[in-house]
XYZ file of C-alpha atoms in Angstrom:
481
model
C -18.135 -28.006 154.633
C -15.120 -29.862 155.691
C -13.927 -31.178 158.978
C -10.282 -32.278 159.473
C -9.160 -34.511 162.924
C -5.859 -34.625 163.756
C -2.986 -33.737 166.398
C -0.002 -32.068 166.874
C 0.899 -31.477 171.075
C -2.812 -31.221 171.367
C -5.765 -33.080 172.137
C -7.986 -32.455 169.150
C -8.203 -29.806 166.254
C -11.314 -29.327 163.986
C -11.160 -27.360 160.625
C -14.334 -26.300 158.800
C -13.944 -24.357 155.339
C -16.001 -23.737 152.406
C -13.278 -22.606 149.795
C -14.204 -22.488 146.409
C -10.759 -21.194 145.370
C -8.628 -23.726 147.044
C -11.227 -26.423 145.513
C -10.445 -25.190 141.938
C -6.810 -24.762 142.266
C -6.669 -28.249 143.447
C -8.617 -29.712 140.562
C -6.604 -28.008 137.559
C -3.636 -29.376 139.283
C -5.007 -33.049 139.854
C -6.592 -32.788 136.139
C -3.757 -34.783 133.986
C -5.114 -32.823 130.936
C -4.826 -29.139 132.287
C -2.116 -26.644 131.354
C 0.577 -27.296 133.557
C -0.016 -30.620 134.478
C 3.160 -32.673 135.668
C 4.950 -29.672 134.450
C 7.469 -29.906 137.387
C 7.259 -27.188 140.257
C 4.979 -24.496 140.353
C 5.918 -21.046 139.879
C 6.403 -18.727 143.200
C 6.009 -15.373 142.558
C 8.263 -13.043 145.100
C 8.548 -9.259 145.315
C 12.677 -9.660 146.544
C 13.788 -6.825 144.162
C 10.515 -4.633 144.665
C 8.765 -6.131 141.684
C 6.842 -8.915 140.675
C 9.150 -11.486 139.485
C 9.586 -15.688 139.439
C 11.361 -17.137 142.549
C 14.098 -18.124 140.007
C 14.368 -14.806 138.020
C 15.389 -12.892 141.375
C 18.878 -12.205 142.114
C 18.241 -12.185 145.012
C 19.251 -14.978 147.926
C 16.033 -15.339 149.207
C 13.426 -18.379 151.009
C 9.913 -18.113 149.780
C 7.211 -19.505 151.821
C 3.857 -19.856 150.260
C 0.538 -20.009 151.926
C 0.544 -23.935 152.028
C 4.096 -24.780 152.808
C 3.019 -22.625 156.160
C 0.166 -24.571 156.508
C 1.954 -27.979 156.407
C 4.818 -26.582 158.770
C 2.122 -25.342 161.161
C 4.117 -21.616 161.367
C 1.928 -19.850 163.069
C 4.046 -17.092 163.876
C 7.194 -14.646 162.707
C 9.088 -16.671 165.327
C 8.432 -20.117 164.142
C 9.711 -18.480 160.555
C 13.455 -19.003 161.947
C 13.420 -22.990 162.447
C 12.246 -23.103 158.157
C 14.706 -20.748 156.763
C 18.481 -21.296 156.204
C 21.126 -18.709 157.713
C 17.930 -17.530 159.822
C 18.323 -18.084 163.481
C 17.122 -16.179 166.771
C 14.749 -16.198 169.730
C 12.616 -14.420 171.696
C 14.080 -11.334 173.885
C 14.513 -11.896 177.299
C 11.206 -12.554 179.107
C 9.212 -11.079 175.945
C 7.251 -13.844 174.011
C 5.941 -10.621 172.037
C 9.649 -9.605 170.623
C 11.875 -11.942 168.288
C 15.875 -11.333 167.837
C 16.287 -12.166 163.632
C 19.895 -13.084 162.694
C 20.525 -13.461 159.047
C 24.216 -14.853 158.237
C 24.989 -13.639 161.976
C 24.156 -10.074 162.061
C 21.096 -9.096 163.822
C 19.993 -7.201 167.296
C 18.790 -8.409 170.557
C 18.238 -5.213 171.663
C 14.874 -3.739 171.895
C 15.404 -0.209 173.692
C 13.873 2.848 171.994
C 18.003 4.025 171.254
C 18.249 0.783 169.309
C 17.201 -0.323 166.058
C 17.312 -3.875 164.610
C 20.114 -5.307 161.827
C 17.350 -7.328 159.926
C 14.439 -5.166 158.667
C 10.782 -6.588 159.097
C 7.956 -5.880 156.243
C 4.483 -6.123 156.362
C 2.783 -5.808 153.086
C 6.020 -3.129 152.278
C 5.506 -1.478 155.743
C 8.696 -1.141 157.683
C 8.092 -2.251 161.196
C 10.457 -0.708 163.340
C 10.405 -1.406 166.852
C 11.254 -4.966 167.945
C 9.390 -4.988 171.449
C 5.874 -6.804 169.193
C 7.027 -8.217 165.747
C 6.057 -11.353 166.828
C 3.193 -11.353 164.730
C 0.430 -14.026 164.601
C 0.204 -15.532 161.083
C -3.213 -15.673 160.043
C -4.596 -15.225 156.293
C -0.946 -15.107 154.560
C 0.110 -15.217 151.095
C 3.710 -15.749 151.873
C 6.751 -14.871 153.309
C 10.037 -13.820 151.961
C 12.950 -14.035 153.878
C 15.901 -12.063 152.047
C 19.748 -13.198 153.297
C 22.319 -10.194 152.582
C 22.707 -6.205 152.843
C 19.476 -5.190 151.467
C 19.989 -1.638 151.608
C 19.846 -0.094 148.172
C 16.510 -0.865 147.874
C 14.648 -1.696 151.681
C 17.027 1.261 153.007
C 17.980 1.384 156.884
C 18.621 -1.316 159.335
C 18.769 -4.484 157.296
C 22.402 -4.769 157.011
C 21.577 -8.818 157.920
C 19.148 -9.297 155.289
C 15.011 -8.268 155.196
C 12.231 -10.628 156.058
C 8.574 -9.908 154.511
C 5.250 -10.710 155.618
C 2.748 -10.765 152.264
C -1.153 -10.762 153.549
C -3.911 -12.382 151.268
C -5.716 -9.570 149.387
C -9.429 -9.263 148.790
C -10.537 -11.005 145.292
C -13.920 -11.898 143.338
C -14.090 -15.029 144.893
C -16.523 -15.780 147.875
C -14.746 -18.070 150.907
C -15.155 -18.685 154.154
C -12.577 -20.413 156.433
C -12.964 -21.234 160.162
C -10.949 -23.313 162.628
C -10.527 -24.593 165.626
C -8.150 -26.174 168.084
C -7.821 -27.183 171.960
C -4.315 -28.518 173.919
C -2.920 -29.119 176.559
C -2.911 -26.344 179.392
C -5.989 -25.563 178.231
C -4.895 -23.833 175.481
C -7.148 -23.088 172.374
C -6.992 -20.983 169.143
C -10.334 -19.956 167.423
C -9.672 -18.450 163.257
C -12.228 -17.156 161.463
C -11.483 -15.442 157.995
C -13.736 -14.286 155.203
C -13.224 -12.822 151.311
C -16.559 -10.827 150.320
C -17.072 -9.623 146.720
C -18.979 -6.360 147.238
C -19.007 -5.542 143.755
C -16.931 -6.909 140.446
C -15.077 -4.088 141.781
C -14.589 -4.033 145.415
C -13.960 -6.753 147.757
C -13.481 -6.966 151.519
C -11.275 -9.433 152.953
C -11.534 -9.740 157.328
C -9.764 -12.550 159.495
C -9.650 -12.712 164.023
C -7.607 -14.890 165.723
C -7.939 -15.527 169.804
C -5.829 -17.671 171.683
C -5.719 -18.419 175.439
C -4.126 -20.430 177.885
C -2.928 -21.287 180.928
C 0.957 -20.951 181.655
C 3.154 -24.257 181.633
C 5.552 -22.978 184.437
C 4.776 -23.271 188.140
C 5.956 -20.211 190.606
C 6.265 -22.107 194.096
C 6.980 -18.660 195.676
C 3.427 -17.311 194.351
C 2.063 -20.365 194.587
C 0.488 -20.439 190.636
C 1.058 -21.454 187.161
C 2.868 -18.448 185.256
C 3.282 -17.685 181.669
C -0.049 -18.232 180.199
C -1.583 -16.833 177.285
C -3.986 -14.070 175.978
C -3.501 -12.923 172.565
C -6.423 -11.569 170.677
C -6.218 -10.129 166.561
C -7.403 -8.948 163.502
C -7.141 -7.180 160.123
C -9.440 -6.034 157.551
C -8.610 -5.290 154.441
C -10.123 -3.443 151.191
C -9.442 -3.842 148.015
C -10.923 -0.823 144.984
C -10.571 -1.253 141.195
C -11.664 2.230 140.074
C -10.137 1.365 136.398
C -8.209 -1.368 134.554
C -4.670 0.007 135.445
C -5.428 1.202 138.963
C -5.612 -0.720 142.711
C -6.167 0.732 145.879
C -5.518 -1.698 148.584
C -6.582 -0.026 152.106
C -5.401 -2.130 155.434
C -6.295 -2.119 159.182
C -4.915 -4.630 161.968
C -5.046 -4.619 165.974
C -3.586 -7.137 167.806
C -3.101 -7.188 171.794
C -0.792 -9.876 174.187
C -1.597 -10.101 177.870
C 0.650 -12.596 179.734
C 1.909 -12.836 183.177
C 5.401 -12.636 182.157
C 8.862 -14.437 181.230
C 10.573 -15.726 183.924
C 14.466 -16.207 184.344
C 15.154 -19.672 185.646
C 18.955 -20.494 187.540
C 19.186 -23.582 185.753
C 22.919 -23.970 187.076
C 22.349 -23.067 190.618
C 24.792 -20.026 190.492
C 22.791 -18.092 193.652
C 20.046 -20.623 194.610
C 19.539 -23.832 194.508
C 18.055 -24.718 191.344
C 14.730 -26.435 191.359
C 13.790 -30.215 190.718
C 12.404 -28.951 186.992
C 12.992 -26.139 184.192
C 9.695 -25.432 184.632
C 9.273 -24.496 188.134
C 10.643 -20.824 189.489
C 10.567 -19.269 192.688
C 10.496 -15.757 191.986
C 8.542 -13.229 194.432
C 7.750 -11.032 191.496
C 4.406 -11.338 190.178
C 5.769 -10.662 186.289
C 3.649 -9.087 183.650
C 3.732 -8.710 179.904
C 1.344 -6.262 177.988
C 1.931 -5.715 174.373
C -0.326 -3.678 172.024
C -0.161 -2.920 168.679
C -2.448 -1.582 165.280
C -1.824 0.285 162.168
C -2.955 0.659 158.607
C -1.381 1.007 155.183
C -3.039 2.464 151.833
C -1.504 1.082 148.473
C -2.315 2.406 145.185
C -0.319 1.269 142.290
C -0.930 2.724 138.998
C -0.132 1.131 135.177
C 0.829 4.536 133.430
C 1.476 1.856 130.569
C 2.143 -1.811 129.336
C 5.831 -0.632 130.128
C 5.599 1.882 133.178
C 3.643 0.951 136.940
C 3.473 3.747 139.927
C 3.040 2.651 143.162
C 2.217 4.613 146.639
C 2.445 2.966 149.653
C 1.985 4.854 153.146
C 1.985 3.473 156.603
C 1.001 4.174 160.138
C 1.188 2.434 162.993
C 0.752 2.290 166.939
C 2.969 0.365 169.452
C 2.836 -0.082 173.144
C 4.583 -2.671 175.374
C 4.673 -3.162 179.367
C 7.264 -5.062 180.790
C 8.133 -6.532 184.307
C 10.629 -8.872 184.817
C 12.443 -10.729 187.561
C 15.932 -11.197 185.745
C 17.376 -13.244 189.255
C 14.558 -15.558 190.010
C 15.094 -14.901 193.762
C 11.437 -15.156 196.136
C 13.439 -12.087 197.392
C 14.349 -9.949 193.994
C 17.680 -9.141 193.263
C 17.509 -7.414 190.133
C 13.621 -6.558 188.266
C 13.185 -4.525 185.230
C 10.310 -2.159 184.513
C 9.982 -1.240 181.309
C 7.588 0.963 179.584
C 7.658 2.468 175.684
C 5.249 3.825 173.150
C 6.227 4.436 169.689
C 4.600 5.872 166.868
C 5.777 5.581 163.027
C 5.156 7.044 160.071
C 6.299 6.350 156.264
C 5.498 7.228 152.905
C 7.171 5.894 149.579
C 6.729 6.147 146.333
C 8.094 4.075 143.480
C 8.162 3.501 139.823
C 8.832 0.438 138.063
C 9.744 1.028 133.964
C 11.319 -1.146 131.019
C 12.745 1.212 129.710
C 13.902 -0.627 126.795
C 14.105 -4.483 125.774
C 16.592 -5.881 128.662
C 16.414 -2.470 130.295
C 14.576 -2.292 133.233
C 14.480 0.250 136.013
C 13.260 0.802 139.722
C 13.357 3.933 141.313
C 11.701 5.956 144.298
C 11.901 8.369 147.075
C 10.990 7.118 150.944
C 9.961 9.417 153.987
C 9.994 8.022 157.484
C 9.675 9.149 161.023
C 9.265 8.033 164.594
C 8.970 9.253 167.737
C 9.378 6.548 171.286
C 8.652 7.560 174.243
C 10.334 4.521 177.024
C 10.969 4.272 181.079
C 12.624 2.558 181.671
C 13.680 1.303 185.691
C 16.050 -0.894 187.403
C 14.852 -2.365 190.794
C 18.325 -4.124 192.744
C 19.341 -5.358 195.534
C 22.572 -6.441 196.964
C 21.378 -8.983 199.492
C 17.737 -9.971 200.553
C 17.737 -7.577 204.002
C 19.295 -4.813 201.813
C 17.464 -1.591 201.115
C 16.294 -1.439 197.318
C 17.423 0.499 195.129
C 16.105 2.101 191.744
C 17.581 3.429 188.487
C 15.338 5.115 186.377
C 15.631 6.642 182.812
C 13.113 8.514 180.671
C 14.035 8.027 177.119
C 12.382 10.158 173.885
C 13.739 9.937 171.112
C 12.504 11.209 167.760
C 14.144 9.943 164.234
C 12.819 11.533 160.815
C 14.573 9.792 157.544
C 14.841 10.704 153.818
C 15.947 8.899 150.800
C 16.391 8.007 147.203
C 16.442 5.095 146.165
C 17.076 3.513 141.917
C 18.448 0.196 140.477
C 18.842 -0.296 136.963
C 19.278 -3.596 135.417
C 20.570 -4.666 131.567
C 20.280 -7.747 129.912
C 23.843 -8.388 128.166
C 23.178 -11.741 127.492
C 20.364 -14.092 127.461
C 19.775 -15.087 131.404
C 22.965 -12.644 132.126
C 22.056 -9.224 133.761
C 23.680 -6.632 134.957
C 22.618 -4.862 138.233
C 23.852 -0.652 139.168
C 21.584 0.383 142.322
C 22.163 3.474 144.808
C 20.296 4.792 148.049
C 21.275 7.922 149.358
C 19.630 8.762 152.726
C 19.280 11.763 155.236
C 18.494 11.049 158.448
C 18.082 12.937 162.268
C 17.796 11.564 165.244
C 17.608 13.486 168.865
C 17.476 11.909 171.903
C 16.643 13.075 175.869
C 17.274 11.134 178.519
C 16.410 12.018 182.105
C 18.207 9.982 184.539
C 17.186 9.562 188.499
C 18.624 7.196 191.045
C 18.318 6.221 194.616
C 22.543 5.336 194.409
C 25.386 7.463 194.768
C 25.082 8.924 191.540
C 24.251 11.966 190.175
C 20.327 12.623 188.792
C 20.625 14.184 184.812
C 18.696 15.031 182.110
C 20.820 14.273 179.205
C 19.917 16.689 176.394
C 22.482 18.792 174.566
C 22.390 21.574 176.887
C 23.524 19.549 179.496
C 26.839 18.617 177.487
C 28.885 21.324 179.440
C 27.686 20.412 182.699
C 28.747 16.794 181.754
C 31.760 17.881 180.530
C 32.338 19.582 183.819
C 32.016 16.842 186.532
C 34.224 14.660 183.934
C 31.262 12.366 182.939
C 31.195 11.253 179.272
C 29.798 13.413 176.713
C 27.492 12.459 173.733
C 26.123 14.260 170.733
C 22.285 14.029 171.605
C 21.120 15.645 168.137
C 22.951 13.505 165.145
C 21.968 13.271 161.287
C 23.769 11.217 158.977
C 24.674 11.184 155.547
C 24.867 7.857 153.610
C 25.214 6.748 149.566
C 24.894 3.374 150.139
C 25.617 1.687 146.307
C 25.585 -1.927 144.761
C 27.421 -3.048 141.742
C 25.996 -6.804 140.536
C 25.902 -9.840 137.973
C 23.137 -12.093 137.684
């Protein structure tokens, strides 16, 4: 047992561990006579082009942050990923501490409505994470993450025209560990970890990690008389791993994790229709904001070695997401303008993949991927145009329901020593409907926007739209590495 005492914008933290694996790994690198040993920098392994390959074999443009470069930069979440990666920027969506905008080399989404998908594609342990509204996820237990800069969609598919970023989790192994940790700050904020690696067997292990954080908000509402913006976040995952035979892995995953704040709030910095406060960190907004964001999944991996030469790999996914949203968007102790904002979303994928040398500088990578969703999202708009005016509310209903095909292969030849030659391909099928029923308490008309309705649209002169689409795409990639 350990206990580390330091700070960082806190009053005390207190780590306790009893790791037998981080205790060996630092003694073959601190023992001058071990393999390795002022050999230069240590090999990163990353999975950029779907395979296990070294950091500087990939031809790929990609960051690679192990387990204790996080550790050192204190990331604690996807969020804080964006200050340590180049060409990475982004935020947080408006008033959502649970949603990050990614922008890799400029393209990326701030968008997080259920007819919107993002530019840079998310990946936990190879599971597509669609919705934006909670992929801010708390960082506990990782291996690494991989942040990919560039069109990656020959072989990560749809939406990540900006690039991909990829969130590796620690997998169960033979060694027994225990880590726990502990930290208080100001606002009374604390964070408990607790994370354990079990050997069941010399052929199963369990791996388990919760994280809880809580505390109260930094901004003061003088309207509501309270501090706002505090924090309840509460997670975990377990994981399983089986090794039924030499050349076969099953990895089985579960996670949960659930953020209960109440709310963002807008602040009129520059005074444009109040007069702005004495601090950036007082509001006077009459709405008591509320964020609620929930969501848990699981993921089954089995990878096969057919042969020294040829791997299969399965990997399906599931997963849950809810999110509750108010917002004051004026910051008036009389609202002008609050959104409500409700949406559930549900996901499913399966892929399968092979991996093959085919022959010596002739390797391949090919596979077929099946996803679909289906978002249900209300979406309503609470305005008025002066404080003694009537409100007003604009509500839609939005489901929408995507299923997506593809086929995916890359093939790669060795011309030359440390010259390759890269042909990939992705051809994908995709439909997407959408229904939208529209109410308001304005002079306008109250729709449900399906395809039926097109004539009727059509008819009054309101625009038109094609609410049942599928597309069509080869999307290819000719390289030299």
């Amino acid at each position: 047992m350990r206990a580390i005492i330091g700070s960082a914008t806190s009053v005390f933290a207190i780590s306790g561990a009893l790791l037998s694996v981080s205790a060996q790994a630092q003694a073959v690198s601190a023992d001058p006579a071990s393999p390795g040993a002022g050999a230069g920098l240590e090999e990163i392994v990353v999975t950029a082009q779907r395979r296990s390959e070294s950091l500087q074999r990939t031809a790929v443009s990609v960051t690679a942050l192990d387990s204790t470069l996080l550790e050192r930069l204190q990331i604690g979440d996807t969020k804080q990923v964006i200050f340590n990666a180049p060409n990475l920027t982004g935020n947080s969506n408006v008033g959502q501490s649970t949603a990050t905008t990614f922008f890799i080399r400029g393209v990326g989404t701030t968008e997080n409505l259920a007819t919107a998908d993002t530019s840079v594609g998310l990946y936990v342990d190879d599971v597509y994470i669609a919705r934006q509204a909670v992929n801010n996820f708390s960082l506990a237990d990782i291996e690494r993450i991989e942040v990919l800069r560039g069109p990656q969609g020959t072989l990560y598919g749809r939406n990540t025209n900006g690039g991909a970023i990829k969130v590796v989790a620690k997998k169960p192994d033979d060694e027994l560990a225990v880590l726990a940790s502990a930290s208080y700050g100001n606002y009374d904020r604390y964070e408990l970890r607790l994370s354990a690696n079990v050997p069941l067997s010399d052929k199963l292990f369990v791996r388990a990690n919760v994280l809880g954080q809580q505390g109260d908000g930094y901004i003061f509402n003088r309207t509501l008389n309270k501090q706002v913006n505090d924090q309840d976040y509460l997670g975990g995952r377990l994981a399983v791993r089986a090794l039924p035979s030499e050349r076969l892995t099953i990895d089985l995953t579960a996670d949960f994790s659930r953020d209960i704040t109440n709310g963002g709030y807008a602040s009129d910095i520059a005074g444009a229709i109040r007069p702005r406060t004495a601090s950036l960190f007082e509001v006077v907004s009459g709405t008591d904001a509320r964020g609620f964001a929930r969501t848990y999944g699981g993921s089954l991996r089995m990878e096969w070695e057919a042969s020294d030469t040829v791997a299969i790999e399965s990997i399906t996914g599931l997963r849950w997401t809810d999110q509750d949203l108010l917002l004051d968007l004026s910051d008036q102790p009389v609202p002008f303008y609050v959104l409500d904002q409700l949406q559930n979303a549900r996901q499913f994928s399966q892929e399968l993949k092979l991996n093959a040398t085919l022959a010596p500088g002739l390797e391949l990578i090919a596979g077929a991927f099946y996803f679909k969703e289906d978002i249900d999202a209300l979406v309503s708009d609470f305005t008025r145009t002066s404080a003694v005016a009537a409100q007003s509310r604009f509500t839609k209903d939005f489901t929408v329901n995507i299923e997506s095909y593809a086929l995916f292969g890359q093939l790669e030849y060795e011309v030359l020593p440390g010259v390759r030659l890269a042909a990939a391909g992705r051809y994908t099928w995709e439909d997407r409907t959408l229904d939208v029923v529209q109410t308001s308490s304005i002079a306008a008309p109250n729709f449900n926007y399906t395809t039926a309705d097109l004539e009727a649209r059509a008819a009054l002169g309101l625009q038109a739209f094609d609410a049942d689409r599928s597309f069509r795409r080869f999307t290819p990639r000719v390289g030299i590495d």
